[in-house]
Amino acid sequence: MKCDDCFVNVQAQKSKEPACCAWYLDHFIIGGEDVEECPIGKEAEENGG
């Protein structure tokens, strides 16, 4: 899943406080969109990573 390599998600997972990517919550969990639509993931993909 793209989120595994997402900088925002990696930082959220390292946090000692409960944290989650806001885009993931709003668009994937609540909105039912595909993870492939994440603009951060698309940008990383276009830049080779």
PDB file of C-alpha atoms in Angstrom:
ATOM      1  CA  MET A   1       0.000   0.000   0.000  1.00  0.00           C
ATOM      2  CA  LYS A   2       1.300   3.450  -0.907  1.00  0.00           C
ATOM      3  CA  CYS A   3       0.825   4.668   2.664  1.00  0.00           C
ATOM      4  CA  ASP A   4       3.683   2.422   3.828  1.00  0.00           C
ATOM      5  CA  ASP A   5       6.160   4.661   1.974  1.00  0.00           C
ATOM      6  CA  CYS A   6       4.386   7.979   2.608  1.00  0.00           C
ATOM      7  CA  PHE A   7       6.514  10.454   4.589  1.00  0.00           C
ATOM      8  CA  VAL A   8       3.451  11.819   6.422  1.00  0.00           C
ATOM      9  CA  ASN A   9       2.346   8.318   7.429  1.00  0.00           C
ATOM     10  CA  VAL A  10       5.844   7.263   8.486  1.00  0.00           C
ATOM     11  CA  GLN A  11       6.109  10.314  10.753  1.00  0.00           C
ATOM     12  CA  ALA A  12       2.624   9.663  12.174  1.00  0.00           C
ATOM     13  CA  GLN A  13       3.594   6.083  12.986  1.00  0.00           C
ATOM     14  CA  LYS A  14       6.762   7.257  14.780  1.00  0.00           C
ATOM     15  CA  SER A  15       4.771   9.636  16.972  1.00  0.00           C
ATOM     16  CA  LYS A  16       4.299   8.763  20.622  1.00  0.00           C
ATOM     17  CA  GLU A  17       0.846  10.341  20.402  1.00  0.00           C
ATOM     18  CA  PRO A  18      -1.961   8.657  18.457  1.00  0.00           C
ATOM     19  CA  ALA A  19      -1.697   9.959  14.900  1.00  0.00           C
ATOM     20  CA  CYS A  20      -2.944   9.185  11.408  1.00  0.00           C
ATOM     21  CA  CYS A  21      -2.713  10.760   7.978  1.00  0.00           C
ATOM     22  CA  ALA A  22      -5.653  13.180   7.667  1.00  0.00           C
ATOM     23  CA  TRP A  23      -6.027  12.482   3.927  1.00  0.00           C
ATOM     24  CA  TYR A  24      -6.302   8.745   4.612  1.00  0.00           C
ATOM     25  CA  LEU A  25      -9.002   9.285   7.240  1.00  0.00           C
ATOM     26  CA  ASP A  26     -11.010  11.819   5.220  1.00  0.00           C
ATOM     27  CA  HIS A  27     -10.760  10.258   1.783  1.00  0.00           C
ATOM     28  CA  PHE A  28     -10.134   6.530   2.216  1.00  0.00           C
ATOM     29  CA  ILE A  29     -11.842   5.603   5.483  1.00  0.00           C
ATOM     30  CA  ILE A  30     -14.709   8.108   5.412  1.00  0.00           C
ATOM     31  CA  GLY A  31     -14.953   8.995   1.723  1.00  0.00           C
ATOM     32  CA  GLY A  32     -14.342   5.583   0.206  1.00  0.00           C
ATOM     33  CA  GLU A  33     -11.755   6.825  -2.312  1.00  0.00           C
ATOM     34  CA  ASP A  34      -8.929   4.637  -3.553  1.00  0.00           C
ATOM     35  CA  VAL A  35      -5.515   5.056  -1.891  1.00  0.00           C
ATOM     36  CA  GLU A  36      -4.132   5.520  -5.412  1.00  0.00           C
ATOM     37  CA  GLU A  37      -5.853   8.935  -5.512  1.00  0.00           C
ATOM     38  CA  CYS A  38      -3.683  10.381  -2.726  1.00  0.00           C
ATOM     39  CA  PRO A  39      -1.989  13.502  -4.163  1.00  0.00           C
ATOM     40  CA  ILE A  40       1.113  13.016  -1.993  1.00  0.00           C
ATOM     41  CA  GLY A  41       1.514   9.464  -3.292  1.00  0.00           C
ATOM     42  CA  LYS A  42       0.951  10.629  -6.870  1.00  0.00           C
ATOM     43  CA  GLU A  43       3.596  13.347  -6.471  1.00  0.00           C
ATOM     44  CA  ALA A  44       6.118  10.886  -5.026  1.00  0.00           C
ATOM     45  CA  GLU A  45       5.405   8.449  -7.829  1.00  0.00           C
ATOM     46  CA  GLU A  46       5.939  11.139 -10.477  1.00  0.00           C
ATOM     47  CA  ASN A  47       9.250  12.103  -8.851  1.00  0.00           C
ATOM     48  CA  GLY A  48      10.518   8.529  -8.896  1.00  0.00           C
ATOM     49  CA  GLY A  49       9.728   7.355  -5.439  1.00  0.00           C
TER      50      GLY A  49
END
